[in-house]
Short mmCIF file of C-alpha atoms and ligand atoms in Angstrom, two decimals:
data_model
loop_
_atom_site.label_atom_id
_atom_site.label_comp_id
_atom_site.label_asym_id
_atom_site.label_seq_id
_atom_site.Cartn_x
_atom_site.Cartn_y
_atom_site.Cartn_z
CA UNK A 10 75.18 99.01 125.27
CA UNK A 11 73.98 102.22 126.91
CA UNK A 12 70.76 101.61 128.77
CA UNK A 13 70.49 104.33 131.34
CA UNK A 14 68.04 107.12 131.62
CA UNK A 15 70.48 109.59 133.17
CA UNK A 16 69.82 113.12 131.95
CA UNK A 17 72.35 114.59 129.53
CA UNK A 18 74.26 117.51 131.05
CA UNK A 19 77.18 119.71 130.03
CA UNK A 20 78.90 120.75 126.81
CA UNK A 21 79.90 118.81 123.73
CA UNK A 22 81.81 119.75 120.60
CA UNK A 23 80.95 117.41 117.80
CA UNK A 24 83.28 116.51 114.92
CA UNK A 25 83.50 118.28 111.58
CA UNK A 26 80.84 118.17 108.90
CA UNK A 27 81.11 115.10 106.67
CA UNK A 28 79.89 116.78 103.46
CA UNK A 29 82.24 119.74 103.90
CA UNK A 30 85.22 117.53 104.83
CA UNK A 31 84.84 115.45 101.64
CA UNK A 32 84.66 118.56 99.52
CA UNK A 33 87.71 120.16 101.16
CA UNK A 34 89.85 117.18 100.12
CA UNK A 35 88.46 116.99 96.61
CA UNK A 36 88.63 120.68 95.80
CA UNK A 37 92.01 120.98 97.54
CA UNK A 38 93.33 118.25 95.26
CA UNK A 39 92.17 120.19 92.17
CA UNK A 40 93.61 123.51 93.40
CA UNK A 41 97.13 124.85 92.87
CA UNK A 42 99.11 124.83 96.13
CA UNK A 43 98.38 123.61 99.60
CA UNK A 44 94.98 123.52 101.28
CA UNK A 45 94.94 123.34 105.07
CA UNK A 46 91.86 121.87 106.71
CA UNK A 47 91.15 122.00 110.43
CA UNK A 48 88.37 120.16 112.27
CA UNK A 49 88.32 117.65 109.40
CA UNK A 50 86.03 114.69 110.09
CA UNK A 51 88.23 111.65 110.73
CA UNK A 52 85.33 109.32 109.94
CA UNK A 53 85.68 106.31 107.65
CA UNK A 54 83.79 107.97 104.77
CA UNK A 55 86.11 110.99 104.62
CA UNK A 56 89.17 108.75 105.03
CA UNK A 57 87.93 106.89 101.92
CA UNK A 58 88.02 110.19 100.02
CA UNK A 59 91.59 110.82 101.20
CA UNK A 60 92.58 107.30 100.17
CA UNK A 61 91.11 107.75 96.66
CA UNK A 62 92.94 111.03 96.09
CA UNK A 63 96.23 109.60 97.36
CA UNK A 64 95.78 106.83 94.77
CA UNK A 65 95.24 109.57 92.19
CA UNK A 66 98.69 110.97 93.01
CA UNK A 67 97.82 113.68 95.54
CA UNK A 68 100.03 114.00 98.59
CA UNK A 69 97.89 114.43 101.71
CA UNK A 70 99.29 114.78 105.25
CA UNK A 71 96.82 113.83 107.97
CA UNK A 72 98.11 114.73 111.42
CA UNK A 73 94.59 114.58 113.01
CA UNK A 74 95.12 118.23 114.09
CA UNK A 75 94.93 119.31 110.47
CA UNK A 76 94.98 117.97 106.94
CA UNK A 77 97.34 119.34 104.32
CA UNK A 78 96.36 118.63 100.73
CA UNK A 79 99.10 119.36 98.23
CA UNK A 80 96.93 120.17 95.24
CA UNK A 81 98.20 119.80 91.70
CA UNK A 82 95.65 121.84 89.81
CA UNK A 83 92.74 120.76 87.62
CA UNK A 84 94.96 118.62 85.38
CA UNK A 85 97.35 117.20 87.98
CA UNK A 86 95.72 113.86 88.85
CA UNK A 87 97.53 110.65 87.84
CA UNK A 88 96.09 107.31 86.74
CA UNK A 89 95.72 105.07 89.82
CA UNK A 90 97.49 101.72 89.76
CA UNK A 91 94.50 99.96 91.38
CA UNK A 92 90.74 100.13 91.77
CA UNK A 93 89.53 103.14 93.78
CA UNK A 94 87.52 102.13 96.86
CA UNK A 95 84.92 104.58 98.19
CA UNK A 96 84.03 102.29 101.11
CA UNK A 97 80.52 103.09 102.41
CA UNK A 98 80.49 106.63 101.01
CA UNK A 99 77.95 107.71 98.41
CA UNK A 100 79.41 111.22 98.43
CA UNK A 101 82.87 109.95 97.51
CA UNK A 102 81.52 107.69 94.78
CA UNK A 103 79.29 110.24 93.09
CA UNK A 104 81.42 113.39 93.39
CA UNK A 105 84.68 111.75 92.32
CA UNK A 106 82.90 110.31 89.27
CA UNK A 107 82.35 113.85 88.00
CA UNK A 108 86.08 114.51 88.27
CA UNK A 109 87.20 111.17 86.84
CA UNK A 110 84.89 111.61 83.83
CA UNK A 111 87.20 114.33 82.53
CA UNK A 112 90.66 112.84 83.14
CA UNK A 113 92.95 111.50 80.43
CA UNK A 114 93.00 108.01 82.00
CA UNK A 115 90.66 105.18 82.96
CA UNK A 116 89.57 104.23 86.46
CA UNK A 117 87.44 101.63 88.16
CA UNK A 118 85.60 102.82 91.23
CA UNK A 119 83.91 100.57 93.75
CA UNK A 120 82.76 100.46 97.36
CA UNK A 121 81.32 98.14 100.01
CA UNK A 122 78.21 95.96 99.70
CA UNK A 123 75.94 98.91 100.59
CA UNK A 124 77.52 101.19 97.96
CA UNK A 125 77.21 98.45 95.35
CA UNK A 126 73.42 98.60 95.76
CA UNK A 127 73.03 102.38 95.56
CA UNK A 128 71.77 103.93 92.31
CA UNK A 129 74.41 105.46 90.05
CA UNK A 130 72.20 106.01 86.96
CA UNK A 131 71.44 109.44 88.45
CA UNK A 132 75.04 110.52 87.81
CA UNK A 133 75.78 108.25 84.84
CA UNK A 134 72.98 109.88 82.83
CA UNK A 135 74.01 113.54 83.13
CA UNK A 136 77.73 112.77 82.91
CA UNK A 137 77.10 110.76 79.73
CA UNK A 138 75.13 113.71 78.32
CA UNK A 139 78.30 115.76 78.92
CA UNK A 140 80.30 113.23 76.86
CA UNK A 141 81.57 110.97 79.66
CA UNK A 142 82.28 107.30 79.06
CA UNK A 143 80.97 105.77 82.30
CA UNK A 144 79.59 102.25 82.66
CA UNK A 145 78.39 100.02 85.46
CA UNK A 146 80.70 96.99 85.42
CA UNK A 147 77.88 94.58 86.36
CA UNK A 148 75.33 96.31 84.13
CA UNK A 149 73.01 97.08 87.08
CA UNK A 150 73.52 100.88 87.21
CA UNK A 151 75.46 100.47 90.48
CA UNK A 152 79.16 100.46 91.38
CA UNK A 153 81.68 99.18 90.43
CA UNK A 154 81.84 101.90 87.78
CA UNK A 155 84.33 101.99 84.94
CA UNK A 156 85.14 105.55 83.94
CA UNK A 157 87.16 106.40 80.85
CA UNK A 158 88.01 110.09 80.79
CA UNK A 159 86.74 112.04 77.77
CA UNK A 160 86.34 115.64 76.57
CA UNK A 161 83.20 117.07 78.17
CA UNK A 162 80.55 119.55 77.00
CA UNK A 163 78.63 122.03 79.12
CA UNK A 164 74.94 121.13 79.55
CA UNK A 165 71.87 122.42 81.31
CA UNK A 166 70.66 119.48 83.37
CA UNK A 167 67.23 119.41 84.97
CA UNK A 168 67.57 116.92 87.81
CA UNK A 169 64.51 114.88 88.81
CA UNK A 170 65.81 114.58 92.38
CA UNK A 171 67.04 117.23 94.82
CA UNK A 172 70.48 115.72 95.34
CA UNK A 173 73.67 117.54 96.26
CA UNK A 174 75.65 114.53 95.07
CA UNK A 175 74.11 114.65 91.58
CA UNK A 176 74.45 118.44 91.44
CA UNK A 177 78.07 118.35 92.66
CA UNK A 178 79.13 115.56 90.26
CA UNK A 179 77.84 117.63 87.33
CA UNK A 180 79.41 120.88 88.61
CA UNK A 181 82.78 119.15 89.08
CA UNK A 182 82.59 117.75 85.55
CA UNK A 183 81.63 121.29 84.52
CA UNK A 184 85.06 122.51 85.66
CA UNK A 185 86.45 120.58 82.66
CA UNK A 186 83.68 121.25 80.10
CA UNK A 187 83.95 123.28 76.91
CA UNK A 188 81.34 125.78 78.06
CA UNK A 189 78.99 126.78 80.87
CA UNK A 190 77.24 124.03 82.88
CA UNK A 191 73.90 124.49 84.63
CA UNK A 192 72.08 122.22 87.07
CA UNK A 193 68.46 122.91 87.99
CA UNK A 194 66.95 121.02 90.91
CA UNK A 195 63.29 120.55 91.88
CA UNK A 196 64.15 121.80 95.39
CA UNK A 197 67.50 123.21 96.49
CA UNK A 198 69.79 120.58 98.03
CA UNK A 199 72.75 121.32 100.31
CA UNK A 200 74.97 123.99 98.73
CA UNK A 201 78.39 123.26 100.24
CA UNK A 202 79.94 122.64 96.80
CA UNK A 203 78.77 125.99 95.48
CA UNK A 204 80.08 127.86 98.56
CA UNK A 205 83.43 126.09 98.66
CA UNK A 206 84.11 126.07 94.91
CA UNK A 207 83.58 129.85 94.90
CA UNK A 208 85.96 130.14 97.86
CA UNK A 209 88.63 128.24 95.90
CA UNK A 210 88.20 130.68 92.97
CA UNK A 211 85.69 128.99 90.67
CA UNK A 212 83.27 131.14 88.66
CA UNK A 213 80.03 129.74 90.05
CA UNK A 214 76.76 131.34 91.02
CA UNK A 215 73.15 130.40 91.58
CA UNK A 216 69.90 131.69 90.11
CA UNK A 217 66.96 130.39 92.13
CA UNK A 218 67.16 126.56 91.88
CA UNK A 219 69.93 126.58 89.26
CA UNK A 220 73.68 126.41 89.91
CA UNK A 221 75.82 127.75 87.06
CA UNK A 222 79.54 127.11 86.65
CA UNK A 223 82.08 128.28 84.07
CA UNK A 224 84.85 125.91 82.99
CA UNK A 225 88.59 125.92 83.48
CA UNK A 226 89.11 128.19 86.50
CA UNK A 227 92.40 128.53 88.33
CA UNK A 228 91.63 127.13 91.78
CA UNK A 229 93.93 128.18 94.64
CA UNK A 230 94.68 126.26 97.84
CA UNK A 231 92.78 127.65 100.85
CA UNK A 232 92.52 127.43 104.63
CA UNK A 233 89.29 125.76 105.68
CA UNK A 234 87.86 125.30 109.15
CA UNK A 235 85.10 122.71 109.00
CA UNK A 236 82.05 123.48 111.19
CA UNK A 237 80.56 120.77 113.42
CA UNK A 238 78.21 118.43 111.58
CA UNK A 239 74.54 119.24 112.19
CA UNK A 240 73.71 115.69 111.10
CA UNK A 241 75.81 114.38 114.02
CA UNK A 242 74.53 117.07 116.39
CA UNK A 243 71.01 115.80 115.58
CA UNK A 244 71.48 112.72 117.81
CA UNK A 245 72.34 114.90 120.79
CA UNK A 246 69.58 117.38 119.96
CA UNK A 247 67.13 114.47 120.06
CA UNK A 248 68.62 112.90 123.19
CA UNK A 249 68.72 116.29 124.95
CA UNK A 250 65.07 116.94 124.12
CA UNK A 251 63.83 113.44 124.92
CA UNK A 252 65.67 112.37 128.06
CA UNK A 253 63.92 114.12 130.98
CA UNK A 254 66.02 116.60 132.96
CA UNK A 255 68.61 117.13 130.20
CA UNK A 256 70.30 120.43 129.40
CA UNK A 257 73.24 120.47 126.99
CA UNK A 258 75.24 122.94 124.95
CA UNK A 259 76.30 121.63 121.54
CA UNK A 260 79.10 123.89 120.34
CA UNK A 261 80.01 125.21 116.89
CA UNK A 262 77.36 123.45 114.80
CA UNK A 263 76.94 124.23 111.09
CA UNK A 264 73.53 125.87 110.52
CA UNK A 265 73.64 126.36 106.75
CA UNK A 266 69.96 126.93 105.75
CA UNK A 267 70.18 124.03 103.28
CA UNK A 268 70.93 121.72 106.24
CA UNK A 269 69.02 123.17 109.21
CA UNK A 270 65.65 121.42 108.80
CA UNK A 271 66.24 119.40 111.98
CA UNK A 272 66.22 122.63 114.00
CA UNK A 273 63.00 123.88 112.37
CA UNK A 274 61.30 120.52 112.93
CA UNK A 275 62.50 120.18 116.53
CA UNK A 276 61.21 123.70 117.30
CA UNK A 277 57.86 122.99 115.59
CA UNK A 278 57.51 119.81 117.65
CA UNK A 279 57.84 121.94 120.80
CA UNK A 280 61.57 121.50 121.42
CA UNK A 281 63.37 124.01 123.65
CA UNK A 282 66.44 124.95 121.57
CA UNK A 283 68.24 128.31 121.71
CA UNK A 284 70.86 129.39 119.20
CA UNK A 285 73.84 131.19 120.75
CA UNK A 286 77.01 132.74 119.28
CA UNK A 287 75.64 132.72 115.74
CA UNK A 288 78.35 133.39 113.17
CA UNK A 289 77.53 134.08 109.51
CA UNK A 290 81.07 134.39 108.17
CA UNK A 291 81.34 131.69 105.45
CA UNK A 292 79.45 128.51 106.41
CA UNK A 293 77.19 129.73 109.27
CA UNK A 294 77.59 128.21 112.74
CA UNK A 295 75.99 128.48 116.19
CA UNK A 296 76.06 126.86 119.61
CA UNK A 297 72.83 125.04 120.40
CA UNK A 298 71.41 125.07 123.92
CA UNK A 299 69.00 122.13 124.18
CA UNK A 300 66.66 121.48 127.13
CA UNK A 301 64.40 118.48 127.59
CA UNK A 302 60.90 119.13 126.29
CA UNK A 303 57.50 117.53 125.72
CA UNK A 304 57.29 117.02 121.95
CA UNK A 305 54.19 116.73 119.78
CA UNK A 306 53.71 115.25 116.33
CA UNK A 307 53.74 117.36 113.13
CA UNK A 308 53.65 116.93 109.35
CA UNK A 309 57.00 117.17 107.56
CA UNK A 310 56.83 117.53 103.78
CA UNK A 311 57.86 119.55 100.72
CA UNK A 312 60.87 121.84 100.39
CA UNK A 313 62.16 121.19 103.91
CA UNK A 314 62.85 117.51 103.14
CA UNK A 315 66.28 117.93 101.45
CA UNK A 316 67.39 120.10 104.39
CA UNK A 317 66.87 117.24 106.86
CA UNK A 318 67.02 114.12 104.70
CA UNK A 319 69.80 112.48 106.75
CA UNK A 320 68.10 113.41 110.03
CA UNK A 321 64.82 111.63 109.25
CA UNK A 322 65.87 108.42 111.08
CA UNK A 323 66.45 110.33 114.33
CA UNK A 324 63.35 112.47 113.67
CA UNK A 325 61.45 109.13 113.57
CA UNK A 326 62.69 108.43 117.09
CA UNK A 327 61.58 111.89 118.22
CA UNK A 328 58.18 111.27 116.61
CA UNK A 329 57.81 107.88 118.34
CA UNK A 330 58.36 109.61 121.70
CA UNK A 331 56.16 112.62 120.90
CA UNK A 332 52.45 112.98 121.62
CA UNK A 333 50.22 112.58 118.58
CA UNK A 334 50.80 111.81 114.92
CA UNK A 335 53.82 112.65 112.80
CA UNK A 336 53.46 112.33 109.04
CA UNK A 337 56.56 112.39 106.82
CA UNK A 338 55.98 112.81 103.06
CA UNK A 339 58.07 113.55 99.94
CA UNK A 340 60.99 111.55 101.31
CA UNK A 341 61.22 108.65 98.84
CA UNK A 342 64.99 109.36 98.66
CA UNK A 343 65.20 107.58 102.02
CA UNK A 344 64.92 104.30 100.12
CA UNK A 345 68.30 104.76 98.37
CA UNK A 346 70.56 105.74 101.25
CA UNK A 347 73.04 103.40 102.99
CA UNK A 348 69.94 101.28 103.67
CA UNK A 349 66.29 101.64 102.73
CA UNK A 350 65.66 103.98 105.64
CA UNK A 351 61.85 103.70 105.37
CA UNK A 352 61.82 99.91 105.67
CA UNK A 353 64.60 99.77 108.24
CA UNK A 354 63.03 102.40 110.52
CA UNK A 355 59.66 100.62 110.31
CA UNK A 356 61.22 97.21 111.08
CA UNK A 357 63.28 98.39 114.05
CA UNK A 358 60.84 100.87 115.59
CA UNK A 359 58.10 98.22 115.37
CA UNK A 360 60.45 95.80 117.14
CA UNK A 361 60.71 98.35 119.97
CA UNK A 362 56.93 98.67 120.30
CA UNK A 363 56.33 101.88 118.34
CA UNK A 364 53.35 102.43 116.04
CA UNK A 365 54.85 103.24 112.62
CA UNK A 366 53.60 102.60 109.10
CA UNK A 367 55.79 102.96 106.05
CA UNK A 368 54.40 104.71 102.95
CA UNK A 369 55.74 105.15 99.40
CA UNK A 370 57.48 108.38 100.30
CA UNK A 371 57.84 108.40 104.07
CA UNK A 372 56.13 107.15 107.18
CA UNK A 373 53.29 107.80 109.64
CA UNK A 374 54.13 107.52 113.33
CA UNK A 375 51.55 107.48 116.13
CA UNK A 376 53.71 108.72 118.98
CA UNK A 377 53.61 107.99 122.66
CA UNK A 378 53.65 104.18 122.71
CA UNK A 379 56.07 102.89 125.38
CA UNK A 380 59.31 101.62 123.82
CA UNK A 381 61.01 98.43 124.94
CA UNK A 382 64.47 97.07 124.22
CA UNK A 383 65.02 94.99 121.07
CA UNK A 384 67.68 93.62 118.75
CA UNK A 385 68.30 96.32 116.13
CA UNK A 386 69.29 95.29 112.62
CA UNK A 387 71.61 98.03 111.36
CA UNK A 388 71.93 97.12 107.64
CA UNK A 389 75.39 98.74 107.22
CA UNK A 390 73.85 102.14 108.04
CA UNK A 391 75.58 104.43 110.55
CA UNK A 392 72.50 106.63 110.97
CA UNK A 393 70.39 103.61 111.94
CA UNK A 394 72.96 102.59 114.58
CA UNK A 395 73.09 106.08 116.13
CA UNK A 396 69.34 106.70 115.96
CA UNK A 397 68.57 103.48 117.83
CA UNK A 398 71.25 104.21 120.40
CA UNK A 399 69.21 107.31 121.25
CA UNK A 400 66.00 105.24 121.19
CA UNK A 401 67.60 102.81 123.65
CA UNK A 402 67.85 105.63 126.20
CA UNK A 403 64.05 105.86 126.18
CA UNK A 404 63.26 102.14 126.19
CA UNK A 405 62.61 99.73 129.02
CA UNK A 406 64.99 96.78 128.95
CA UNK A 407 68.06 96.13 126.92
CA UNK A 408 68.61 97.20 123.31
CA UNK A 409 71.35 95.53 121.27
CA UNK A 410 72.71 96.87 118.01
CA UNK A 411 73.79 94.39 115.36
CA UNK A 412 76.81 96.59 114.53
CA UNK A 413 77.49 99.59 116.78
CA UNK A 414 80.87 100.26 115.10
CA UNK A 415 78.99 101.76 112.14
CA UNK A 416 79.07 105.11 113.94
CA UNK A 417 82.73 105.33 112.81
CA UNK A 418 81.50 106.18 109.32
CA UNK A 419 80.46 109.70 110.30
CA UNK A 420 80.88 110.15 114.07
CA UNK A 421 83.80 108.17 115.55
CA UNK A 422 83.43 109.72 119.03
CA UNK A 423 79.64 109.23 119.21
CA UNK A 424 79.45 106.71 122.08
CA UNK A 425 82.22 108.40 124.05
CA UNK A 426 80.59 111.83 123.73
CA UNK A 427 77.17 110.48 124.71
CA UNK A 428 78.58 108.73 127.76
CA UNK A 429 80.35 111.94 128.80
CA UNK A 430 77.07 113.85 128.64
CA UNK A 431 75.43 111.21 130.86
CA UNK A 432 78.09 111.19 133.58
O1 SPQ B 524 77.75 109.93 101.45
P1 SPQ B 524 76.50 109.17 101.70
O2 SPQ B 524 76.81 107.74 101.98
O3 SPQ B 524 75.49 109.31 100.60
O4 SPQ B 524 75.87 109.78 103.04
C1 SPQ B 524 74.58 110.31 103.41
C2 SPQ B 524 74.50 110.13 104.98
O5 SPQ B 524 73.47 109.81 105.53
O6 SPQ B 524 75.53 110.39 105.60
C3 SPQ B 524 73.39 109.67 102.71
F1 SPQ B 524 73.12 108.50 103.00
O7 SPQ B 524 74.55 111.73 103.22
C4 SPQ B 524 74.45 112.37 101.93
C5 SPQ B 524 73.12 113.11 101.83
O8 SPQ B 524 72.02 112.27 102.00
C6 SPQ B 524 75.60 113.34 101.83
C7 SPQ B 524 75.42 114.35 100.77
C8 SPQ B 524 76.57 115.18 100.33
O9 SPQ B 524 77.56 115.29 101.07
O10 SPQ B 524 76.48 115.74 99.22
C9 SPQ B 524 74.18 114.59 100.17
C10 SPQ B 524 72.99 113.82 100.49
O11 SPQ B 524 72.76 112.85 99.49
P2 SPQ B 524 71.98 113.19 98.12
O12 SPQ B 524 71.83 111.85 97.45
O13 SPQ B 524 70.67 113.76 98.55
O14 SPQ B 524 72.78 114.10 97.34
#
């Protein structure tokens, strides 16, 4: 376990964005012709998506340098001969359900113990309204799901949660519907599906908080270069800000405005971050120059929450090290991620000596208490493992993670890259 307070120095290029990598495989499979993806995230979640589509009859070459997806068009998937396994990936489970709901075959879709606890009613309800035949095998509104393809109708769905997975599942089902499909969200969630579906040739546009898609487009294979994942960059942003004497350049990070809340929050907390080489062609990217800084607590609430939802565990670590109080509200969605990220952050940060109180929709952190090493229970959650690795750099004594391998889900080179920056 890393336990040194060496400053972080030098440059790092982090792996491709997980959300965009999933979508490239899925949309490539539904397109005519070959889709070539570079900087694809070779994390376990995205490999689960590849595995599912191979089982659905799609040929996919993965040479690590690039992925070639030999798409067969909207109606080219084949019935799998076994259960589809989404592993630990909520994105795979929910997005593929929207596609499977419209096929002319039946599938059973499952995942690991964490996935089997995550709520699927949020996609079952709108997909059923569209005409889908989708049931929870154990009757608990969780995976395994049994999906029997059916003719689908266009709907206008008003989602109670800002969720890109719910929105994307409905939009993908909408590709097969008999008319226009609309999804309105309370707050706009990440829009990678909208951007990439349009790029593949779908007729999709947005009006304020509503995404609108027309059915039955001809999708064409594309070349896609996946930007670096801002959710992975977040651990190095935090470590660079928090470990005294650090100065790092994080290269080619996706800064889509529906994902960049971590930057806004880090700047508001007093972080010294400069954006360089900004590029707004397609999914926007920039290099991030991060210098160690004294942080102070802030309130994080409202529309910004969906833009940093996956970064809230590492933001908790920043808040614990900052001066003053940080209040996080409107983040009840944290309870239904790979773990209950409110309870798990409270349990582990308390074990390290921080002052944190969980609330119904977030947490309150009184920053500045000295952290000490502890045994960290990771609850099958990659973001918990990586967040507490960063916390361990700030703590006196040894910190041990229950399962450090969890980083492989979204950031296989995490420990290696961190060690390189500390050499
Ligand atoms: O894929 P999974 O397991 O749901 O992954 C997480 C993560 O932390 O990596 C959530 F736990 O990211 C989700 C994210 O929270 C990925 C995602 C997407 O690619 O569409 C959207 C968000 O989830 P949601 O439920 O808000 O739509």
